[in-house]
Coordinates of N, CA and C in Angstrom, one line a residue:
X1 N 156.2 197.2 148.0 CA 155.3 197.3 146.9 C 154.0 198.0 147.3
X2 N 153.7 199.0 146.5 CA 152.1 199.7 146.8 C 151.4 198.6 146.8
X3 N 150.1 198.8 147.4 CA 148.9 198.1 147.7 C 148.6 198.0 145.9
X4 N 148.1 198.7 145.7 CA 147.5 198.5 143.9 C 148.6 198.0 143.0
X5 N 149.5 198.3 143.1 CA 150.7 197.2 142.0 C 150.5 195.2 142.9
X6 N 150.6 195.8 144.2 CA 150.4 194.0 144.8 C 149.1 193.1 143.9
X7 N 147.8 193.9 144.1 CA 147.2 193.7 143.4 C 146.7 193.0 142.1
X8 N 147.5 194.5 141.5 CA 147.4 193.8 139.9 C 148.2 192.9 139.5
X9 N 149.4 192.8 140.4 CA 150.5 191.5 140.4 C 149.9 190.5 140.8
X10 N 149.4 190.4 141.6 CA 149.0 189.1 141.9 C 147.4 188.9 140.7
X11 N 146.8 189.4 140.1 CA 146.3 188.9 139.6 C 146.6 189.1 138.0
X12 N 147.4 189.6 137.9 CA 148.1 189.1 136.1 C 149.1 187.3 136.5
X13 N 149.5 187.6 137.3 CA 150.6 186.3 138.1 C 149.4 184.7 138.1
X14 N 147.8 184.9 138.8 CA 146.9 184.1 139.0 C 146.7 183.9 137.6
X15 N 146.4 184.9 136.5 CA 146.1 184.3 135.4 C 146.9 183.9 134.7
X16 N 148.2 184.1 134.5 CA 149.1 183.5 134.1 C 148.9 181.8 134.1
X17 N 148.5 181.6 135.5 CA 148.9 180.0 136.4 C 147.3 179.3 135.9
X18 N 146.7 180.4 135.5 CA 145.0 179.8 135.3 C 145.3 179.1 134.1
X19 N 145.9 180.2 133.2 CA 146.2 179.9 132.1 C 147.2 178.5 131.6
X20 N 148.2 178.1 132.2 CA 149.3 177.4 132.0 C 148.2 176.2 132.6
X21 N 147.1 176.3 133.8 CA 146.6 175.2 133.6 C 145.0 174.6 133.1
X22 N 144.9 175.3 132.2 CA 144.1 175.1 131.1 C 145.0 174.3 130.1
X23 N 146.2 175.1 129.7 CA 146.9 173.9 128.8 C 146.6 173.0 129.1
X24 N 147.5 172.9 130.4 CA 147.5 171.4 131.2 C 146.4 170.1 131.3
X25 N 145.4 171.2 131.8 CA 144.3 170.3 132.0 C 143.9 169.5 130.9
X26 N 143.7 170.5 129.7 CA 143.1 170.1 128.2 C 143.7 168.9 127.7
X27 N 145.2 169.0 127.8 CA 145.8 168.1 127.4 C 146.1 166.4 128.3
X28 N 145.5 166.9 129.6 CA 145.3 165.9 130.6 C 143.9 165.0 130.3
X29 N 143.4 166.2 130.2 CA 142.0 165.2 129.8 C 141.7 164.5 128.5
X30 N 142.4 164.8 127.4 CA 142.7 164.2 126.0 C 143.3 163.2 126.4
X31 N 144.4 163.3 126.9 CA 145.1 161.7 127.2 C 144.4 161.0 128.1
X32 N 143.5 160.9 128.6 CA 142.6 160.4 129.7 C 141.4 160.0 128.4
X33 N 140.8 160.8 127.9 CA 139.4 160.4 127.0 C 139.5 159.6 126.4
X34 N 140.7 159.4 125.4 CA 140.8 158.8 124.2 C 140.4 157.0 124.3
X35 N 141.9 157.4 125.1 CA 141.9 155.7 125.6 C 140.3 154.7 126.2
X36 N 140.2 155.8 127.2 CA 139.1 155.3 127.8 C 138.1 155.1 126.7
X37 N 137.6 155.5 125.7 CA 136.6 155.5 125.1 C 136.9 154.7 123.9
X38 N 138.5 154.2 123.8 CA 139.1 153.1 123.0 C 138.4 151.8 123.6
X39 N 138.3 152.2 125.1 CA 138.7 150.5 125.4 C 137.0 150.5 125.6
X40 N 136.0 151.5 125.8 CA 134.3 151.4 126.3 C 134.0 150.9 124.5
X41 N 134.6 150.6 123.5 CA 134.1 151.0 122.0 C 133.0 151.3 121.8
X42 N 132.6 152.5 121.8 CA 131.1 152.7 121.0 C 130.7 152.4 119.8
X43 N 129.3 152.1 119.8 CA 128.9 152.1 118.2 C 127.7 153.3 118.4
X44 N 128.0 154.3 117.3 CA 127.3 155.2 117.6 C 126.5 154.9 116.2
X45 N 124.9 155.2 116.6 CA 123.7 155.1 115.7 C 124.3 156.5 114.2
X46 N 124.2 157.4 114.9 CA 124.3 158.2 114.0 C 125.2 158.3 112.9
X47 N 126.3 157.3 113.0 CA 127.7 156.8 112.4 C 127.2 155.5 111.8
X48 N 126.6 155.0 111.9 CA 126.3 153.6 111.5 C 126.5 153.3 110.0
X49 N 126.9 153.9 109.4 CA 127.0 153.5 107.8 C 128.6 153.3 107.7
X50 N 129.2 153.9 109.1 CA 130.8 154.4 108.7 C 131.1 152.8 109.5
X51 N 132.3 152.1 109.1 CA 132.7 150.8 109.3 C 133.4 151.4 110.4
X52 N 134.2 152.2 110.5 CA 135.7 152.3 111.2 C 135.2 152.5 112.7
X53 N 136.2 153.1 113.6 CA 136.1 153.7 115.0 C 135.6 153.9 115.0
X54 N 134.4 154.3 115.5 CA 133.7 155.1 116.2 C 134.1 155.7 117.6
X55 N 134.9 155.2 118.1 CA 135.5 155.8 120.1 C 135.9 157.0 119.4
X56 N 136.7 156.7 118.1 CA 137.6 158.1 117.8 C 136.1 159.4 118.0
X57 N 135.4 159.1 117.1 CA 134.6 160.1 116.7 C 133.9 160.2 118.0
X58 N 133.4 159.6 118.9 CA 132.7 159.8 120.2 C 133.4 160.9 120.7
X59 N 135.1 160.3 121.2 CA 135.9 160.6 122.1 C 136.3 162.4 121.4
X60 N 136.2 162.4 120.3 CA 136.6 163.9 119.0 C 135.6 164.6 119.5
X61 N 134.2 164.4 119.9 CA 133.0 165.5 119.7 C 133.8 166.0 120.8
X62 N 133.7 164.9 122.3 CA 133.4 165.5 123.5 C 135.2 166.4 123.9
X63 N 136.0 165.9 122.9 CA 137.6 166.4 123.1 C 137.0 167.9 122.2
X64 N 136.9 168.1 121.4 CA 136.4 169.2 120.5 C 136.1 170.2 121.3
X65 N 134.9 170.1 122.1 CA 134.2 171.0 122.8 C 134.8 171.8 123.8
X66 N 135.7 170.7 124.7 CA 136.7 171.3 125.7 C 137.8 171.8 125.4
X67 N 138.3 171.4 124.2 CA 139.6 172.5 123.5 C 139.1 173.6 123.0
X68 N 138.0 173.8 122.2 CA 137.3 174.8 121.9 C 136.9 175.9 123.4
X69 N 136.5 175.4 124.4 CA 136.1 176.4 125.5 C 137.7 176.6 126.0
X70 N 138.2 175.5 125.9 CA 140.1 175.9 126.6 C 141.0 177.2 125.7
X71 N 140.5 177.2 124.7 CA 140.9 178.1 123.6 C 140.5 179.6 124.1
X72 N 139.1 179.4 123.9 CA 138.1 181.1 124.7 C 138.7 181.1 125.7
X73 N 139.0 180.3 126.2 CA 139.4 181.1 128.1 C 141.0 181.2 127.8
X74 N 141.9 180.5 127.4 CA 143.3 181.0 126.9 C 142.9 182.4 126.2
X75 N 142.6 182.5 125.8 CA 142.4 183.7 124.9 C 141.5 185.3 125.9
X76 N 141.0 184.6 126.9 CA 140.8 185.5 128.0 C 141.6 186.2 128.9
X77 N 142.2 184.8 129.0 CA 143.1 185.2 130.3 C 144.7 186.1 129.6
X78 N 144.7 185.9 128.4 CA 145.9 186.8 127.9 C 145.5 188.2 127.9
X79 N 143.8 188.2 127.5 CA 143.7 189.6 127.3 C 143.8 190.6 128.7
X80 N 143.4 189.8 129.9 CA 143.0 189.9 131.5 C 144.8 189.7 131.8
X81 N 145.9 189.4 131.0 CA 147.3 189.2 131.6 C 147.8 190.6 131.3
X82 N 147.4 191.1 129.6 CA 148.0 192.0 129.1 C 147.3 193.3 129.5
X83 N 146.2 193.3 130.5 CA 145.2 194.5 130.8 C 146.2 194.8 132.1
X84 N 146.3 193.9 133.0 CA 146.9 193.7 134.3 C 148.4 194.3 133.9
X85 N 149.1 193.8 133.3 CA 150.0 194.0 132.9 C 150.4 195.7 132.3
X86 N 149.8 196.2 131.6 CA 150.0 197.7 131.3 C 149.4 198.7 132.3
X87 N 148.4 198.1 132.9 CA 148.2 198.6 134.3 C 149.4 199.0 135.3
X88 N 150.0 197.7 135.2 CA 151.5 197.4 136.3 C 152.5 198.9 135.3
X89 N 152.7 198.4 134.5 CA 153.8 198.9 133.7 C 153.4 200.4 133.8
X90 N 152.5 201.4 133.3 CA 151.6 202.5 133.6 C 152.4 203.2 134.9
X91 N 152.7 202.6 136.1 CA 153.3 203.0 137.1 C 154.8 203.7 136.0
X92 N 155.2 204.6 136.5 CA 156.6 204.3 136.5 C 157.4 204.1 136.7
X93 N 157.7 203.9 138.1 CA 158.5 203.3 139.0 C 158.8 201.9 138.4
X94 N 158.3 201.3 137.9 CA 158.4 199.8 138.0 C 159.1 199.8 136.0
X95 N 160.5 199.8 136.7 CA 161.1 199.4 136.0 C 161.6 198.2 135.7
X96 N 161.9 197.5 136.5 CA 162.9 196.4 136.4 C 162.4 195.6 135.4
X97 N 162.8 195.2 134.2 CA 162.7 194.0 133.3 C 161.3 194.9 132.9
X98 N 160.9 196.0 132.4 CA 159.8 196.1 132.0 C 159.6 195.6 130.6
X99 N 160.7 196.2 129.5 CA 160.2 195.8 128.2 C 160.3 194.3 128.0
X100 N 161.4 193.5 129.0 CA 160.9 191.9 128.5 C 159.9 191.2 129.0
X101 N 159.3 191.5 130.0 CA 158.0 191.2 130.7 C 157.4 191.8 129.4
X102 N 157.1 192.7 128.9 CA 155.9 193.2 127.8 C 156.6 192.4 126.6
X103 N 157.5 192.6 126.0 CA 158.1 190.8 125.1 C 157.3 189.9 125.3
X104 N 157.8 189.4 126.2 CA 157.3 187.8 126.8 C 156.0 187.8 126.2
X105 N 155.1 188.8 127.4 CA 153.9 188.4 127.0 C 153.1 188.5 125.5
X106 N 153.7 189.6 125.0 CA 153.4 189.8 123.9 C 153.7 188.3 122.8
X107 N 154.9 187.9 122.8 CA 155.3 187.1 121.9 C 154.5 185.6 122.5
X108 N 154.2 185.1 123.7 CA 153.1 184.2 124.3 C 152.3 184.7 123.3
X109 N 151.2 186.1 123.6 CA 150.0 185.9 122.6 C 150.6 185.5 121.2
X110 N 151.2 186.0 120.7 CA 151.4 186.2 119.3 C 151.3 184.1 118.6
X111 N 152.5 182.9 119.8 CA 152.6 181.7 119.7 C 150.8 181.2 119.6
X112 N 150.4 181.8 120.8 CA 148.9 181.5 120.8 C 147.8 181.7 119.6
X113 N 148.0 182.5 119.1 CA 147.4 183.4 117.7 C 147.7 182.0 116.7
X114 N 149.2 182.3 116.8 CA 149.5 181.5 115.5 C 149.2 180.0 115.2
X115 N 149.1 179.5 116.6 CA 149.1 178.0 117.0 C 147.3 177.6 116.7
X116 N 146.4 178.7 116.9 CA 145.1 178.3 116.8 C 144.9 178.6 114.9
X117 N 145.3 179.8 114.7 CA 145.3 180.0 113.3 C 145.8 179.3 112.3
X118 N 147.4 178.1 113.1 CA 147.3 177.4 111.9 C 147.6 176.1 112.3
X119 N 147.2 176.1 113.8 CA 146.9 174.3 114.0 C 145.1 173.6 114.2
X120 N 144.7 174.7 115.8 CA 143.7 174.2 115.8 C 142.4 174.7 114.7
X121 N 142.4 175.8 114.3 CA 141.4 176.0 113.5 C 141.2 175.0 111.7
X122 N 142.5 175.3 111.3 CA 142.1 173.9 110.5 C 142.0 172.6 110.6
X123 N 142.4 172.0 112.2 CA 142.0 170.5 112.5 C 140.5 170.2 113.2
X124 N 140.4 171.5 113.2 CA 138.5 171.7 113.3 C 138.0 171.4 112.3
X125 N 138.2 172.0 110.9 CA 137.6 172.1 109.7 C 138.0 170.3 108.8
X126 N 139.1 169.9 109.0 CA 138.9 168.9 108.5 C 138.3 167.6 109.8
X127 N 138.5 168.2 111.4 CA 137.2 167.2 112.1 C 136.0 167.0 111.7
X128 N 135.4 167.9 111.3 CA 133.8 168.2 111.2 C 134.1 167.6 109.7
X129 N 134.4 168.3 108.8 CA 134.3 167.1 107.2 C 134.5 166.0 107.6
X130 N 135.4 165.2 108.5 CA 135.5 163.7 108.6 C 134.0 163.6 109.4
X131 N 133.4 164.2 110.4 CA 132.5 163.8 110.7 C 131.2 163.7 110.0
X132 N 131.3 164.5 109.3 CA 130.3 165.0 108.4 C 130.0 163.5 107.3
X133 N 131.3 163.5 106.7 CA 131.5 162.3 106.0 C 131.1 161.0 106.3
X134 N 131.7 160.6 107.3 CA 131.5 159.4 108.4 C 130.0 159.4 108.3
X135 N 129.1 160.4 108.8 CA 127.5 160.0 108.9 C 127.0 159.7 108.1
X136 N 127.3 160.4 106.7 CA 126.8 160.2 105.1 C 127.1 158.8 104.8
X137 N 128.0 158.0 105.5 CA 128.7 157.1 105.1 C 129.6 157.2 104.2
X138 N 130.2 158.0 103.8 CA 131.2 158.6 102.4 C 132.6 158.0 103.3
X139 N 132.5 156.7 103.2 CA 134.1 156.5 103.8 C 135.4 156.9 103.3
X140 N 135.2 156.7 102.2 CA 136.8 157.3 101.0 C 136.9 158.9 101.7
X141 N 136.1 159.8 102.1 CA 136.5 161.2 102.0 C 136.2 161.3 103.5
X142 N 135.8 160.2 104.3 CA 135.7 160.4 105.9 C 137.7 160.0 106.5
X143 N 138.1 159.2 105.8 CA 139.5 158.3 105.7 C 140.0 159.7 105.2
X144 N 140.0 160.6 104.2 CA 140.9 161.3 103.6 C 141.0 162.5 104.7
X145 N 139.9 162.6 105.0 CA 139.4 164.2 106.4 C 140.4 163.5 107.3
X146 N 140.4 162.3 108.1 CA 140.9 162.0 109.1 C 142.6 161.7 109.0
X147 N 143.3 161.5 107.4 CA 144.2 161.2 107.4 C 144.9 163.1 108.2
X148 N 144.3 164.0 107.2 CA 144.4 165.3 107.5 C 144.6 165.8 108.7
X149 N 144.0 165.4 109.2 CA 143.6 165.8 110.5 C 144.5 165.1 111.5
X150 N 145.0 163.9 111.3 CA 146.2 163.3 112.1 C 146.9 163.7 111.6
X151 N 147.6 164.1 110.2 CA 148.9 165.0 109.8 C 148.8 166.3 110.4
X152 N 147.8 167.3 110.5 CA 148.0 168.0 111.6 C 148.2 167.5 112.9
X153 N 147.6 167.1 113.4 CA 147.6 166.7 115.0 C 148.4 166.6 115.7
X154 N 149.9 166.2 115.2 CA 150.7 165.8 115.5 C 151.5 167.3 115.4
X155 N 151.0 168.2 115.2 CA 152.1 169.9 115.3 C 151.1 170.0 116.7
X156 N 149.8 169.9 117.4 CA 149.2 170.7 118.2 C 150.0 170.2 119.6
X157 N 150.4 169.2 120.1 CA 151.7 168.9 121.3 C 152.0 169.5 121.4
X158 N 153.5 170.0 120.6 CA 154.5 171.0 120.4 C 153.8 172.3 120.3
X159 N 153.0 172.3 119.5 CA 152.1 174.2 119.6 C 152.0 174.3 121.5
X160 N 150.9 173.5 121.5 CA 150.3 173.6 123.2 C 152.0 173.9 123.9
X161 N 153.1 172.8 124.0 CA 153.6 172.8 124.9 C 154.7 174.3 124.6
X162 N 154.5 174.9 123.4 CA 155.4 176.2 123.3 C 154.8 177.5 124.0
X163 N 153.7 177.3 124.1 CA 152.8 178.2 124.7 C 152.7 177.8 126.0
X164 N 152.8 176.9 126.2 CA 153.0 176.5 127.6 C 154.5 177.1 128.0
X165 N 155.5 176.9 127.8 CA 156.8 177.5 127.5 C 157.2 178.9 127.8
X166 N 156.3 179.3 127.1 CA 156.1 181.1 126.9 C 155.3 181.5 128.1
X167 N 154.4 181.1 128.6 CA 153.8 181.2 129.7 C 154.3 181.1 131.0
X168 N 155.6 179.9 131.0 CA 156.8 179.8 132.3 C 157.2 180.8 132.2
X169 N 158.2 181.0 131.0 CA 159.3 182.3 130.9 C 157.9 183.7 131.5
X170 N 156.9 184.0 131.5 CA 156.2 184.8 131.5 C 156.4 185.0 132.7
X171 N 156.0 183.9 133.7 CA 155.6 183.8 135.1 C 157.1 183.7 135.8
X172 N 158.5 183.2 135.2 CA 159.6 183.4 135.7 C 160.1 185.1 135.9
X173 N 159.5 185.6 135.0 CA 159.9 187.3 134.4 C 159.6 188.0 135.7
X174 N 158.2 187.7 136.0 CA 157.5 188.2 136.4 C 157.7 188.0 138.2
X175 N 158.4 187.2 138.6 CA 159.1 186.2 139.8 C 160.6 187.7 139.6
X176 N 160.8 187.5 138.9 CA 162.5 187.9 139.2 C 161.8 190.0 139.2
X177 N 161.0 190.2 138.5 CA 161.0 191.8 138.4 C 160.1 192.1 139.9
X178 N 159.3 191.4 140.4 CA 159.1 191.7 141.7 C 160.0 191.5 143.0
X179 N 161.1 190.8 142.4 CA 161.6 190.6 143.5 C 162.6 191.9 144.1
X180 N 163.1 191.9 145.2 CA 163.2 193.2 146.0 C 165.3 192.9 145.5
X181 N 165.8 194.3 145.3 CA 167.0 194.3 144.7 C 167.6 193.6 146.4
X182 N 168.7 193.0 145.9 CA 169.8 192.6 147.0 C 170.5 193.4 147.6
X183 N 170.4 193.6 149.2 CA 171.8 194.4 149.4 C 173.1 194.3 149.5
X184 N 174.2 194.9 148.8 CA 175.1 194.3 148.6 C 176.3 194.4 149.9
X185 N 176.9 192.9 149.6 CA 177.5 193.4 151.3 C 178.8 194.7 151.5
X186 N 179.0 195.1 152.7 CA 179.9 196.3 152.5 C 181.3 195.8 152.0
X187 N 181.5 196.8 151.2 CA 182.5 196.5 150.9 C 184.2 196.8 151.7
X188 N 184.8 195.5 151.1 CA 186.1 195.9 152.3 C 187.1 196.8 152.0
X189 N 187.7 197.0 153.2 CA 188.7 198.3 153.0 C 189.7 197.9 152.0

């Protein structure tokens, strides 16, 4: 393999792995927050009119923020997969599995696109109305924001882990097209 295809392989390959662990992590540290901040229960001043959880809403700001930055950097590292990536392909030589490696990654971004567009972006919009609500003390429409928002919640698992999904198959593609053809043994008389 030329020195500059090594290169850009190995760093479309790193982001790939950066990427698959951002899912990871995001979703590691959600399962780690929640609880923990179930069992610390806060009473937060600024909530004080709202009866209910409070851990939820503690544990929502600081889960919010780090999905929100895991988002921007997912969304980096595809553009830094698919720059690397046409780079690679640009060669001509480098045939092997080219259009499904450009598939793959393509249809990864596209799950990603769709997963923020119609999971996390409106479980943002009805977080912040429950929160919004909750401070006002408007408990009837803080309860209706939060029912919403757990009827979504429950597609973002499955979103995250399909993208997660798409990101193996990416990094499997990408395993088998570098690899060097087999020689085949001679054949007998």
């Amino acid at each position: 393999m030329p020195p500059r295809r090594a290169i850009l392989e190995t760093l479309h390959i790193t982001c790939l792995a950066l990427w698959l662990g951002v899912i990871v992590m995001t979703g590691l540290f959600a399962a780690i927050l929640f609880p923990m901040m179930k069992q610390l229960d806060p009473t937060l001043p600024g909530f004080a009119s709202f009866p209910h959880d409070h851990w939820k809403i503690a544990a929502g700001h600081v889960a919010n923020r780090v999905f929100t930055i895991g988002t921007w950097i997912q969304f980096s590292l595809w553009f830094i997969c698919g720059a690397t990536w046409v780079a690679i392909a640009w060669d001509q030589s480098v045939r092997k599995l080219r259009i499904t490696r450009s598939g793959a990654l393509m249809f990864t971004g596209l799950i990603l696109t769709i997963t923020t567009n119609l999971v996390i972006l409106p479980l943002n919009g009805h977080l912040k109305s429950y929160w919004t609500a909750a401070a006002k003390g408007d408990t009837t429409t803080a309860l209706a924001e939060q029912a919403e928002f757990d009827r979504l919640h429950h597609l973002a698992s499955p979103a995250f882990l399909a993208v997660a999904a798409c990101i193996l198959l990416c990094l499997g593609i990408a395993a088998i097209s570098m690899s060097r053809p087999r020689s085949l043994p001679p054949a007998k008389p």
